JSON list of C-alpha atoms in Angstrom, two decimals:
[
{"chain": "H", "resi": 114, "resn": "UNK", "atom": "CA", "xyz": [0.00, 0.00, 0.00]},
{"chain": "H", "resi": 115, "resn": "UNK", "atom": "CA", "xyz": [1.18, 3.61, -0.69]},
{"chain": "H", "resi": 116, "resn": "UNK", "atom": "CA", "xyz": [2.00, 5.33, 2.75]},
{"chain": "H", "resi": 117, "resn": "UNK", "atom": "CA", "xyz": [3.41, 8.69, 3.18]},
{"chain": "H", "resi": 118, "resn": "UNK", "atom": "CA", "xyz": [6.41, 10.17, 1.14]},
{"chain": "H", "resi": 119, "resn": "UNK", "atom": "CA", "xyz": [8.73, 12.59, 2.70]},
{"chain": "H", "resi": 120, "resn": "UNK", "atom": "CA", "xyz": [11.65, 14.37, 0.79]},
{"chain": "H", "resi": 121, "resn": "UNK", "atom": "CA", "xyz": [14.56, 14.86, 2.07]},
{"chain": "H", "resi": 122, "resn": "UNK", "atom": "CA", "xyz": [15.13, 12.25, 4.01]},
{"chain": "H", "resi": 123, "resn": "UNK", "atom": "CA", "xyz": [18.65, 13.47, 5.59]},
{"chain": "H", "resi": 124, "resn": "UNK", "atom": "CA", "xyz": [19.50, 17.92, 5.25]},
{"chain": "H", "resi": 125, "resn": "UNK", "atom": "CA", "xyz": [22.44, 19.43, 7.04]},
{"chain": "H", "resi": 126, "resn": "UNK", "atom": "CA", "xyz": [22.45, 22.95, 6.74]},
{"chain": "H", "resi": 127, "resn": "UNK", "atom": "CA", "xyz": [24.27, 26.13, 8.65]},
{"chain": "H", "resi": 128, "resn": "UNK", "atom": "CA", "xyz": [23.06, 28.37, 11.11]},
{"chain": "H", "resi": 129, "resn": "UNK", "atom": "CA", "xyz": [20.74, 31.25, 9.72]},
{"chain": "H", "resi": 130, "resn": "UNK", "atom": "CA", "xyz": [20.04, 28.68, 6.59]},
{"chain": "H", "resi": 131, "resn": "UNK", "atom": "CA", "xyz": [16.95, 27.86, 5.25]},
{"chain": "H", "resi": 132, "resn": "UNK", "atom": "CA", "xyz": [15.62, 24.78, 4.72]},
{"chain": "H", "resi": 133, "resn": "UNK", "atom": "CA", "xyz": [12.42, 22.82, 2.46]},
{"chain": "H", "resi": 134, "resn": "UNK", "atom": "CA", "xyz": [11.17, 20.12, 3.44]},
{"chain": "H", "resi": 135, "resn": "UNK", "atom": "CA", "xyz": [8.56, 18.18, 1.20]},
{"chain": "H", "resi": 136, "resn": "UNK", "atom": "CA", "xyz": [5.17, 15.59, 1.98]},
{"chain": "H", "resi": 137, "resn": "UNK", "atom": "CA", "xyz": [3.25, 13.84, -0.26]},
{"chain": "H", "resi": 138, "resn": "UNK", "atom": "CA", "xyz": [-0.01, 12.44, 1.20]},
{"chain": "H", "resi": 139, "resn": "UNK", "atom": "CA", "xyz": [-1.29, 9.27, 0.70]},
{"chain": "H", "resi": 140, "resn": "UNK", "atom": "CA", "xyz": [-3.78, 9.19, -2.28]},
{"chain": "H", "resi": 141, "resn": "UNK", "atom": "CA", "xyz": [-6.92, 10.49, -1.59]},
{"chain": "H", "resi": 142, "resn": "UNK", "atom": "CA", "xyz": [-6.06, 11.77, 2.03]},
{"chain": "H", "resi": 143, "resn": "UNK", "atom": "CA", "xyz": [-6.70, 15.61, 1.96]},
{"chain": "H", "resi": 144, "resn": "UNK", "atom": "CA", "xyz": [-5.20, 16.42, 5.35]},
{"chain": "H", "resi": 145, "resn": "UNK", "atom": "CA", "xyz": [-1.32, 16.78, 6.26]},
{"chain": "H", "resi": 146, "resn": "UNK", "atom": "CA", "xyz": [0.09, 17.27, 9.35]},
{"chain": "H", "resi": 147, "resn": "UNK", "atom": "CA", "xyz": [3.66, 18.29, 10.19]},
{"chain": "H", "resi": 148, "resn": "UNK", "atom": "CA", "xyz": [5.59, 17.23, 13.58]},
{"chain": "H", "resi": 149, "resn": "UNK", "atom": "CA", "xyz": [8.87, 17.70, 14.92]},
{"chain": "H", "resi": 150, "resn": "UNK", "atom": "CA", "xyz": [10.63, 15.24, 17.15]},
{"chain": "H", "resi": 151, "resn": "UNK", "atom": "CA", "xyz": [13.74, 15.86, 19.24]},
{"chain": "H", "resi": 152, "resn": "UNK", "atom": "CA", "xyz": [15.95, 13.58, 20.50]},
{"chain": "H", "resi": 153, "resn": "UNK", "atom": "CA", "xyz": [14.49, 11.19, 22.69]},
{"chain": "H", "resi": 154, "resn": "UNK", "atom": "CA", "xyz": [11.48, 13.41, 23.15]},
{"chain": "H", "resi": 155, "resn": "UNK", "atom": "CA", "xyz": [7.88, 12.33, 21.95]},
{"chain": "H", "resi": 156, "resn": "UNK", "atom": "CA", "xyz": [6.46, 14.36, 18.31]},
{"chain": "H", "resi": 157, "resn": "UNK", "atom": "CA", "xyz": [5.31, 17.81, 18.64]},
{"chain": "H", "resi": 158, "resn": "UNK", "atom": "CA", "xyz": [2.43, 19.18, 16.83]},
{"chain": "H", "resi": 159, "resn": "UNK", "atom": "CA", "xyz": [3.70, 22.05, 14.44]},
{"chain": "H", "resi": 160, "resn": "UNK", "atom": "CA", "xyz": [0.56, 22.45, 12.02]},
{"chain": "H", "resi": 161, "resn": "UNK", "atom": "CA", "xyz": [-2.21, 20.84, 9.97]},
{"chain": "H", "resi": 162, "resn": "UNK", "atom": "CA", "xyz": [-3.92, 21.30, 6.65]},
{"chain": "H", "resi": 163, "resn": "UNK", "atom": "CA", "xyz": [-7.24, 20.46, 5.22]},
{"chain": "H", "resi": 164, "resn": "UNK", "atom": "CA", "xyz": [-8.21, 21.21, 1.73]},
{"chain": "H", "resi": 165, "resn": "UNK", "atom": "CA", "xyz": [-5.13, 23.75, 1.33]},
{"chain": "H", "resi": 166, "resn": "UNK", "atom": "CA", "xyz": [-6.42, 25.36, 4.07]},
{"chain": "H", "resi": 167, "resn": "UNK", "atom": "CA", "xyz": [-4.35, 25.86, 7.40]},
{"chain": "H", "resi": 168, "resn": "UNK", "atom": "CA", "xyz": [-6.67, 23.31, 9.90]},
{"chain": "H", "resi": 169, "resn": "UNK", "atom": "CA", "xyz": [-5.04, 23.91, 12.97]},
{"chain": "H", "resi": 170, "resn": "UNK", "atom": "CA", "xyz": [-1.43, 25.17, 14.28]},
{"chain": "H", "resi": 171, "resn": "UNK", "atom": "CA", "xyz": [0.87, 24.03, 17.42]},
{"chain": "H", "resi": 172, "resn": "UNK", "atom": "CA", "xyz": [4.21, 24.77, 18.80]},
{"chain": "H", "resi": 173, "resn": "UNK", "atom": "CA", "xyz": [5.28, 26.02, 15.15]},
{"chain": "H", "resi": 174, "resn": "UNK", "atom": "CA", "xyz": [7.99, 29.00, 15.35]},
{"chain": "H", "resi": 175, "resn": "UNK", "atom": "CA", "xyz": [7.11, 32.05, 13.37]},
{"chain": "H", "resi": 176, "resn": "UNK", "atom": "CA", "xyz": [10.58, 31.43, 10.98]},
{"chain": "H", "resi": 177, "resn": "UNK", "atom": "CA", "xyz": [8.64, 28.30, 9.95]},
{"chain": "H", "resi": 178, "resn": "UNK", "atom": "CA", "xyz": [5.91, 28.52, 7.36]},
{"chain": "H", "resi": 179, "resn": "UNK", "atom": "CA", "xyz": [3.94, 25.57, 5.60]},
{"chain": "H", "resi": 180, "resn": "UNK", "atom": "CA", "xyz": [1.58, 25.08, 2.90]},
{"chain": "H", "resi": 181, "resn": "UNK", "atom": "CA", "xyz": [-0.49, 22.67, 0.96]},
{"chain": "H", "resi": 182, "resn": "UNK", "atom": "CA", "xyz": [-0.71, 22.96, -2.44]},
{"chain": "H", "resi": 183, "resn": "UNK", "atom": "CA", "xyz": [-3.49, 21.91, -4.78]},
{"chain": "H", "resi": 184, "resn": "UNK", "atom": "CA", "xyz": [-2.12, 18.45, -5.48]},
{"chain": "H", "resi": 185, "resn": "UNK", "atom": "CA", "xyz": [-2.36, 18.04, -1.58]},
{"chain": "H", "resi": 186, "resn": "UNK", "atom": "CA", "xyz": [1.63, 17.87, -1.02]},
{"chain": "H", "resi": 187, "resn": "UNK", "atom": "CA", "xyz": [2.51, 19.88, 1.57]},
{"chain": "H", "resi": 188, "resn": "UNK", "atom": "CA", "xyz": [5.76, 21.92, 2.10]},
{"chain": "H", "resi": 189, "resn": "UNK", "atom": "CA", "xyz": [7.02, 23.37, 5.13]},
{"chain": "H", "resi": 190, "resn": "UNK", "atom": "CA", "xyz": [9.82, 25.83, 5.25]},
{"chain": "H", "resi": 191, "resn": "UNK", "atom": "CA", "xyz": [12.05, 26.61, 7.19]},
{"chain": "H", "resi": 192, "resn": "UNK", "atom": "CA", "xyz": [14.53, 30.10, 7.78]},
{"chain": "H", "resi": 193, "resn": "UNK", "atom": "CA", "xyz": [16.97, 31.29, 10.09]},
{"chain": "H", "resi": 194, "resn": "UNK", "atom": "CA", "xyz": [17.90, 28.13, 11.30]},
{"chain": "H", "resi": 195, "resn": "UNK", "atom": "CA", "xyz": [19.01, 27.54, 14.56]},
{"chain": "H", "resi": 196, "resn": "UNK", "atom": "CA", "xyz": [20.89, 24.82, 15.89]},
{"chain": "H", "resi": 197, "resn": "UNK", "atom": "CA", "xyz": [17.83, 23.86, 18.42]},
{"chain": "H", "resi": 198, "resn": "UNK", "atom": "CA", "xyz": [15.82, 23.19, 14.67]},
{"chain": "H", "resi": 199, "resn": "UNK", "atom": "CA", "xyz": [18.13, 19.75, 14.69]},
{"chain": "H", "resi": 200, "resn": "UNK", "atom": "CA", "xyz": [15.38, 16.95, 14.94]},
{"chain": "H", "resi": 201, "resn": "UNK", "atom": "CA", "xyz": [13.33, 14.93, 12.90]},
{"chain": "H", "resi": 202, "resn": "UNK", "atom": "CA", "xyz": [10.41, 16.13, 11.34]},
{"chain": "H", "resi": 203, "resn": "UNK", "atom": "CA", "xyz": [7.38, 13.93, 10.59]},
{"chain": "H", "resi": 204, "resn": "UNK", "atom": "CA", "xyz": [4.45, 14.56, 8.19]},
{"chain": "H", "resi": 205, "resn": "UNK", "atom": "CA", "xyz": [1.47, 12.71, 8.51]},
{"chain": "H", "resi": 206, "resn": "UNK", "atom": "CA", "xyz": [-1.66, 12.40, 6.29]},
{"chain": "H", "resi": 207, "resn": "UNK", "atom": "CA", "xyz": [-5.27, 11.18, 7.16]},
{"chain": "H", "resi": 208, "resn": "UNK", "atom": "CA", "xyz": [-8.19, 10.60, 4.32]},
{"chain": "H", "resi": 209, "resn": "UNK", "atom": "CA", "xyz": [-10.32, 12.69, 6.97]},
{"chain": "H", "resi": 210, "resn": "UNK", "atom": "CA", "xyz": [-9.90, 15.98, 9.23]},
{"chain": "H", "resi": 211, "resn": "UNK", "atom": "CA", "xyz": [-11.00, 13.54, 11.97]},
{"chain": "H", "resi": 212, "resn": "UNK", "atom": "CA", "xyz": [-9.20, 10.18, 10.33]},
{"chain": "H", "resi": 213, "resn": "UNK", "atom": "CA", "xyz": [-6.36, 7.72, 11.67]},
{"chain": "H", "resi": 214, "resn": "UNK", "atom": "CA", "xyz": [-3.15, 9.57, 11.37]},
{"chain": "H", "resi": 215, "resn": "UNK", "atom": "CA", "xyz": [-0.38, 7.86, 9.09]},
{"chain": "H", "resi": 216, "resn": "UNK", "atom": "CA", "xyz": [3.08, 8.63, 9.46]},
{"chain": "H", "resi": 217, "resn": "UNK", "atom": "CA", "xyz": [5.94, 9.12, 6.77]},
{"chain": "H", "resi": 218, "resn": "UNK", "atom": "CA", "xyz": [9.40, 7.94, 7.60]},
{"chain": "H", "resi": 219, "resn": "UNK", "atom": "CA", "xyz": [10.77, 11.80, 8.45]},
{"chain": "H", "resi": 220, "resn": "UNK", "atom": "CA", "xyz": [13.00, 13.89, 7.13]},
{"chain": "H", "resi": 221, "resn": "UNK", "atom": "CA", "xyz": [16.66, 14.76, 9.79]},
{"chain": "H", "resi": 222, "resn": "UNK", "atom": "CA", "xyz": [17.20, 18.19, 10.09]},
{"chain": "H", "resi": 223, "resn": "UNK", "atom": "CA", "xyz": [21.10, 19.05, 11.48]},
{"chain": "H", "resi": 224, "resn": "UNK", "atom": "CA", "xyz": [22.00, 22.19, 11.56]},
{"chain": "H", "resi": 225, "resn": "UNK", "atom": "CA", "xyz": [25.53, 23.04, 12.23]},
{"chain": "Y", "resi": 248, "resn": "UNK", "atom": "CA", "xyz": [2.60, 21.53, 30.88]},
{"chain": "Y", "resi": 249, "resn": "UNK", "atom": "CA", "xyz": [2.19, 17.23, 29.67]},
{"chain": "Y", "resi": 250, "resn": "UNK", "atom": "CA", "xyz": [-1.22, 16.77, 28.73]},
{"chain": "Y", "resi": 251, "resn": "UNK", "atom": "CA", "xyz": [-0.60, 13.14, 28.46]},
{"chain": "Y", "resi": 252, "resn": "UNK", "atom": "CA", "xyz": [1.20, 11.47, 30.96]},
{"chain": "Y", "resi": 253, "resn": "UNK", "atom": "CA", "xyz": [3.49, 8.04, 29.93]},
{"chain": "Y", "resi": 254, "resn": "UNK", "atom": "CA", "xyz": [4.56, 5.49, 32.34]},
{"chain": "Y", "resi": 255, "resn": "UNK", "atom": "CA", "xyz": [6.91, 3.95, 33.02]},
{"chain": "Y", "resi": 256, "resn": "UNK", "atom": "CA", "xyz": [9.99, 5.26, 30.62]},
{"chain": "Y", "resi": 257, "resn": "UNK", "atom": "CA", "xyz": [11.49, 2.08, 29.85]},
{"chain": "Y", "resi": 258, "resn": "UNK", "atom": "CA", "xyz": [10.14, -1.48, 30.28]},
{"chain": "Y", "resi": 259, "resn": "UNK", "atom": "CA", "xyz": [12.35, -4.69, 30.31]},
{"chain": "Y", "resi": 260, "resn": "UNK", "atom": "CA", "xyz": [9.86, -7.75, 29.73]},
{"chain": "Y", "resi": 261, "resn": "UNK", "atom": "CA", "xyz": [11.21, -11.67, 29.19]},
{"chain": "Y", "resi": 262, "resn": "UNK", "atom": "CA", "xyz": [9.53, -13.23, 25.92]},
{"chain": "Y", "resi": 263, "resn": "UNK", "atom": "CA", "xyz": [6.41, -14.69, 26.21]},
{"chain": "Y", "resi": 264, "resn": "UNK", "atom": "CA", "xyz": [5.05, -11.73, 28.94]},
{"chain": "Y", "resi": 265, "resn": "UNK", "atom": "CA", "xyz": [3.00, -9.32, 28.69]},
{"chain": "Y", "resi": 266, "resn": "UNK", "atom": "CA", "xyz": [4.06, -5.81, 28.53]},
{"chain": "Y", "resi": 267, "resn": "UNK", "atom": "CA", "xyz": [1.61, -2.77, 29.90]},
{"chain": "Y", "resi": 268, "resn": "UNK", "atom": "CA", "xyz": [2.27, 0.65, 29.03]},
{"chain": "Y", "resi": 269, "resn": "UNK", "atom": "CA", "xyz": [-0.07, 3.59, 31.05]},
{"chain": "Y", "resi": 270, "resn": "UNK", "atom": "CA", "xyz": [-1.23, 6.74, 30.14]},
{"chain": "Y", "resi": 271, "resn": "UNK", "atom": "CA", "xyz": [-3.29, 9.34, 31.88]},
{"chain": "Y", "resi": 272, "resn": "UNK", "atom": "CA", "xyz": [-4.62, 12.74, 30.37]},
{"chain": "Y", "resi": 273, "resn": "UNK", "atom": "CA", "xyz": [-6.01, 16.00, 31.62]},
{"chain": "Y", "resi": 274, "resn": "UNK", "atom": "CA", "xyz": [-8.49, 17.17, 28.84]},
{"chain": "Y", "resi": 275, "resn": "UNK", "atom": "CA", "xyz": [-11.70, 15.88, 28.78]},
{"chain": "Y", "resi": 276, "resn": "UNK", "atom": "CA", "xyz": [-12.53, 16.93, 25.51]},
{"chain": "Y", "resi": 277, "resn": "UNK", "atom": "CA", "xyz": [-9.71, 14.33, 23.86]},
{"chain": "Y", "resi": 278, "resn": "UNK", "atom": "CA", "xyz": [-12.00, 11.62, 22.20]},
{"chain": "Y", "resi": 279, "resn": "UNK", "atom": "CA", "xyz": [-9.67, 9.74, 20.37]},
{"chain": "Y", "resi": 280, "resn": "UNK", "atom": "CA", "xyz": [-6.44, 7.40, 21.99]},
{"chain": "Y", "resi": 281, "resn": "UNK", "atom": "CA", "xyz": [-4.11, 5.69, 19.35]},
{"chain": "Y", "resi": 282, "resn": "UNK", "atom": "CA", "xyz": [-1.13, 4.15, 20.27]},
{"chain": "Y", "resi": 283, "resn": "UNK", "atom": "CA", "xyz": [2.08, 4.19, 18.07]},
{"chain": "Y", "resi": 284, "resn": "UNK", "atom": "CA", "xyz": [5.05, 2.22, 17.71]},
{"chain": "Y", "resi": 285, "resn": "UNK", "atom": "CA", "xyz": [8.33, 3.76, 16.96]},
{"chain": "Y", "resi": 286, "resn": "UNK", "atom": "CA", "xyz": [11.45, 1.72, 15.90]},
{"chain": "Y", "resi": 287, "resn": "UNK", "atom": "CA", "xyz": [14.64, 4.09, 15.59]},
{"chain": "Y", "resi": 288, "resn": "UNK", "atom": "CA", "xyz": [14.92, 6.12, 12.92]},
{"chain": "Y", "resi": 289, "resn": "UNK", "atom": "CA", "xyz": [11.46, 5.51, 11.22]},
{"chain": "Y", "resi": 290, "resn": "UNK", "atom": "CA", "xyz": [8.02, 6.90, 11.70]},
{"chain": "Y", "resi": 291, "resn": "UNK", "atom": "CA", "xyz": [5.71, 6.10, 14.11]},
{"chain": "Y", "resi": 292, "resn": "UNK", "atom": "CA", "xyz": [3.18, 3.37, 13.19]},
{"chain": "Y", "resi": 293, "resn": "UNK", "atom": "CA", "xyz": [-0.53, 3.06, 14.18]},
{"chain": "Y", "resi": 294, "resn": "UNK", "atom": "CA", "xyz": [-0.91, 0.10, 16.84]},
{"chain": "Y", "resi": 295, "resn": "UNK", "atom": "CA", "xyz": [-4.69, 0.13, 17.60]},
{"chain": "Y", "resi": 296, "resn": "UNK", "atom": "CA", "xyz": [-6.62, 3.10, 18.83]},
{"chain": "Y", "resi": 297, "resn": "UNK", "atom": "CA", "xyz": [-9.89, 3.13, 21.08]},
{"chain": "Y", "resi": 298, "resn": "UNK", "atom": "CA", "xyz": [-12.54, 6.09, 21.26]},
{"chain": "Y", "resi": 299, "resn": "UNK", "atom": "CA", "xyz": [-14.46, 6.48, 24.90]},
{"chain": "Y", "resi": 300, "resn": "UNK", "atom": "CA", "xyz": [-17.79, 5.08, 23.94]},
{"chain": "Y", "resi": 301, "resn": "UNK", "atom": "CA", "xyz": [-15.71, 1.76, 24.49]},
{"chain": "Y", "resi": 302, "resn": "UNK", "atom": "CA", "xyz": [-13.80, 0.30, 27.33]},
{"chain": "Y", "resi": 303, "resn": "UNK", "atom": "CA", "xyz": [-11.61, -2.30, 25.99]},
{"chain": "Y", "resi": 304, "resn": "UNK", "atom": "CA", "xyz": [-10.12, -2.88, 22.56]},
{"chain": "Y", "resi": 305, "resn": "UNK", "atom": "CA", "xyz": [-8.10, -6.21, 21.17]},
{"chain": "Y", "resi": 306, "resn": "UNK", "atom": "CA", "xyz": [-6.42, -6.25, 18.33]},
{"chain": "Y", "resi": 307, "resn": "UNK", "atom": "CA", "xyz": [-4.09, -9.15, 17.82]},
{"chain": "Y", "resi": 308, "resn": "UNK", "atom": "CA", "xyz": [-1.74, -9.22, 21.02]},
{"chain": "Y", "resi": 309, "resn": "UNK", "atom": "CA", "xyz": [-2.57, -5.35, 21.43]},
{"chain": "Y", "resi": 310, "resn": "UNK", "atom": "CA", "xyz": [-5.33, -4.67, 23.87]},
{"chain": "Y", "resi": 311, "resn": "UNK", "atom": "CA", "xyz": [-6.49, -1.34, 24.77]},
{"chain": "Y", "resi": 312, "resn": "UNK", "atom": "CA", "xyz": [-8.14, -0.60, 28.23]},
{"chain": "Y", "resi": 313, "resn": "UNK", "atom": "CA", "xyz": [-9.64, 2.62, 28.74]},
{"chain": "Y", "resi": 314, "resn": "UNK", "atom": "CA", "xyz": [-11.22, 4.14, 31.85]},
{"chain": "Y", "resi": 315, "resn": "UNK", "atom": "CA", "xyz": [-12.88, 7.55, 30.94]},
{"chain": "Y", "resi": 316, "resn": "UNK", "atom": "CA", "xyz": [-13.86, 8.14, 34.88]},
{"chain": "Y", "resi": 317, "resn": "UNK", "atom": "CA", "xyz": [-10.23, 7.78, 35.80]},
{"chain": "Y", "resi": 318, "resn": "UNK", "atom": "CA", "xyz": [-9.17, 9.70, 32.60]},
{"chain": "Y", "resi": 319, "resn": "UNK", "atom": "CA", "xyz": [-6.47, 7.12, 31.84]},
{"chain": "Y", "resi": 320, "resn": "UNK", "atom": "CA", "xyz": [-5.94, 4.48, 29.02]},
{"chain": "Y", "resi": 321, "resn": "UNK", "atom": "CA", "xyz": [-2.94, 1.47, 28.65]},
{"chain": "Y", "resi": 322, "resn": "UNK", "atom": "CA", "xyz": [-1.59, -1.25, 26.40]},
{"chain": "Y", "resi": 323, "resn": "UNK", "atom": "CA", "xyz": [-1.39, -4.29, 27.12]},
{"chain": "Y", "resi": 324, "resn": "UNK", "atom": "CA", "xyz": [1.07, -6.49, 24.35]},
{"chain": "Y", "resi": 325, "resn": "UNK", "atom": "CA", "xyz": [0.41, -10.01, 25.41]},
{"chain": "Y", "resi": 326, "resn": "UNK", "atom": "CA", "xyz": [2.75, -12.85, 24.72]},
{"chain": "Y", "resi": 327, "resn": "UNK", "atom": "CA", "xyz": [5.86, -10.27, 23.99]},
{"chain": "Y", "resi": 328, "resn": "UNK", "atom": "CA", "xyz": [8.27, -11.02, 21.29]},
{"chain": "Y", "resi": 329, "resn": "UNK", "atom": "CA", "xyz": [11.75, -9.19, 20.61]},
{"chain": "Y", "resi": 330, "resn": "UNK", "atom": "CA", "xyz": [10.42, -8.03, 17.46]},
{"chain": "Y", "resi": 331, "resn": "UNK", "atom": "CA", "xyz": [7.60, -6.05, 20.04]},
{"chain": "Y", "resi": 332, "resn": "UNK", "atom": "CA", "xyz": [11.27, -4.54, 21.01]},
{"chain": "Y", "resi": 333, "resn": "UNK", "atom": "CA", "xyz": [10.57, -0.56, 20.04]},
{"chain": "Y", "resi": 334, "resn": "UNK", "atom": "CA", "xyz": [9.08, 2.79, 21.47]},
{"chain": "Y", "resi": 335, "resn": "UNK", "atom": "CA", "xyz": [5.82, 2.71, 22.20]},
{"chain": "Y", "resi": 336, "resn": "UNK", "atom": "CA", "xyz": [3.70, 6.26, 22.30]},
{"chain": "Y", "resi": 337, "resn": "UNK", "atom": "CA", "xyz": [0.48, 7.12, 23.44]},
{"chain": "Y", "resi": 338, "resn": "UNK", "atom": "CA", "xyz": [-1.60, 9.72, 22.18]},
{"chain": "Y", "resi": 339, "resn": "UNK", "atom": "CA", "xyz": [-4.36, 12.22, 22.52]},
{"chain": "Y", "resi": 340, "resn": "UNK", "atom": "CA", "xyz": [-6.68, 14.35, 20.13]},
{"chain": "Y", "resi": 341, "resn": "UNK", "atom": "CA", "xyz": [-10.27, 16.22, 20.76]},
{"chain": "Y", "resi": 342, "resn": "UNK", "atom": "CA", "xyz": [-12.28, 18.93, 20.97]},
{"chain": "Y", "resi": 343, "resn": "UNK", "atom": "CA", "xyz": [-11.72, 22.07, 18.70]},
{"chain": "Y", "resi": 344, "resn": "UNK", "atom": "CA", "xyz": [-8.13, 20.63, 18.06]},
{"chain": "Y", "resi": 345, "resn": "UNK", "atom": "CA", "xyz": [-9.01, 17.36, 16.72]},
{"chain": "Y", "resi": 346, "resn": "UNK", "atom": "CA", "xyz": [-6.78, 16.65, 14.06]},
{"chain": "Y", "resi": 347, "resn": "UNK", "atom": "CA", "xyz": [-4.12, 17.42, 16.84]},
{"chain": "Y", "resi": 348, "resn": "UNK", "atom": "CA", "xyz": [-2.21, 13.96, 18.10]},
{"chain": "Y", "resi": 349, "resn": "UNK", "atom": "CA", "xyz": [-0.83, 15.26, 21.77]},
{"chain": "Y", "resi": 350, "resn": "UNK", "atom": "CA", "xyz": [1.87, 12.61, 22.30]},
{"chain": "Y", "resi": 351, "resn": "UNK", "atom": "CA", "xyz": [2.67, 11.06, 25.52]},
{"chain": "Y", "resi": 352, "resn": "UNK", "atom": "CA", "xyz": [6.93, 11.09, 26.29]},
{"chain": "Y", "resi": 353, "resn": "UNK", "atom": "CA", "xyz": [7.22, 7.32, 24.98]},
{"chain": "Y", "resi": 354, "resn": "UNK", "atom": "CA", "xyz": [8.22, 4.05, 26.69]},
{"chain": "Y", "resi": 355, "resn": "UNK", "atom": "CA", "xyz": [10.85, 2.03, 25.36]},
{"chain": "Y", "resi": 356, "resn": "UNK", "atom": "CA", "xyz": [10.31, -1.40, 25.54]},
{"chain": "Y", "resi": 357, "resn": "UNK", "atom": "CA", "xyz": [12.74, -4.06, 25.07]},
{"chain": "Y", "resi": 358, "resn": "UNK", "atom": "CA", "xyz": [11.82, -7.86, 25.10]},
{"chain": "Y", "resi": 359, "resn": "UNK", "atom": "CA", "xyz": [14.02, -10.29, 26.07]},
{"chain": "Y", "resi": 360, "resn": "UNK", "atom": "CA", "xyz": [14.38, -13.59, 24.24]}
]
């Protein structure tokens, strides 16, 4: 079965950098969900998307943006890094607002 | 301040047990409970979730018990095998924010063979 694609999977970038990170849903799921996961710490919610439109929004810093575009991929972007941004960062798709989460496999953020 | 509360940390269980993972939470608007698994470096995985209109869920060796008057939920993995061996996270998500999974801080189990 198709599951969640994430792009890159591994990004080292500087301090002050900026950074893309890509999601592609699973077919016919409509909502994305983007979470960041520090070392040995549980995810944190950053922000959610339904229908291209922003659904609900966490713990995101304002240096981090995100969209969903009509095709339903999400990006979520990322300036003025800082070396705290070093983590893993999940998307996650569901056919409904309300559906079963599913998890890609992350992209690693290090920032030097 | 944890809206989900995770217990214990880290669990050491002999093959063949059975391994129970607890989780309390504070807002009584969450409706929905999943549990995830979490093997290093990958994604968390959907176990089995349970919504409150339900007290007990089985799935396999994965049982959910929930107790909505005591506002906690666990996971119980009968008959452990090493392969069970990962992080195991509960979550939370309800109310306005329902899309919103608030994670629990994880238990790492390890099964012994």
């Amino acid at each position: 079965a198709a599951g969640v694609i994430q792009s890159p999977r591994h990004l080292i970038k500087e301090k002050r950098e900026t950074a893309t990170l890509k999601c592609y849903p699973i077919p016919r799921h409509d909502t994305v969900y983007w979470y960041q996961q520090g070392p040995g710490q549980d995810p944190q919610f950053l922000i959610s998307f339904y229908e291209k439109m922003q659904s609900d929004k966490g713990s995101i810093p304002d240096r981090f943006s995100a969209q969903q575009f009509s095709d339903y991929h999400s990006e979520l972007n990322m300036s003025s890094l800082e070396l705290g941004d070093s983590a893993l960062y999940f998307c996650a798709s569901s056919r409904t607002p309300r559906g079963t989460q599913y998890f890609g496999p992350g992209t690693r953020l290090l920032v030097l | 301040q944890q809206q989900v509360k995770q217990s214990p940390q880290s669990l050491i269980v002999q093959k063949g047990g059975i391994s129970i993972i607890n989780c309390a939470y504070e807002n009584t608007a969450f409706d929905y409970f999943p549990w995830y698994q979490q093997f290093p470096g990958k994604g968390p995985a959907l176990l089995i979730a349970i919504r409150p209109d339900v007290s007990e869920k089985k799935e396999g060796r994965f049982t959910i018990s929930f107790n909505k008057s005591a506002k906690q939920f666990s996971l119980h993995i009968m008959d452990s095998q090493p392969g069970d061996s990962a992080t195991y996270f509960c979550a939370a998500s309800g109310g306005t924010s329902y899309g919103k999974l608030t994670f629990g801080q994880g238990t790492i189990l390890t099964v012994h063979p």
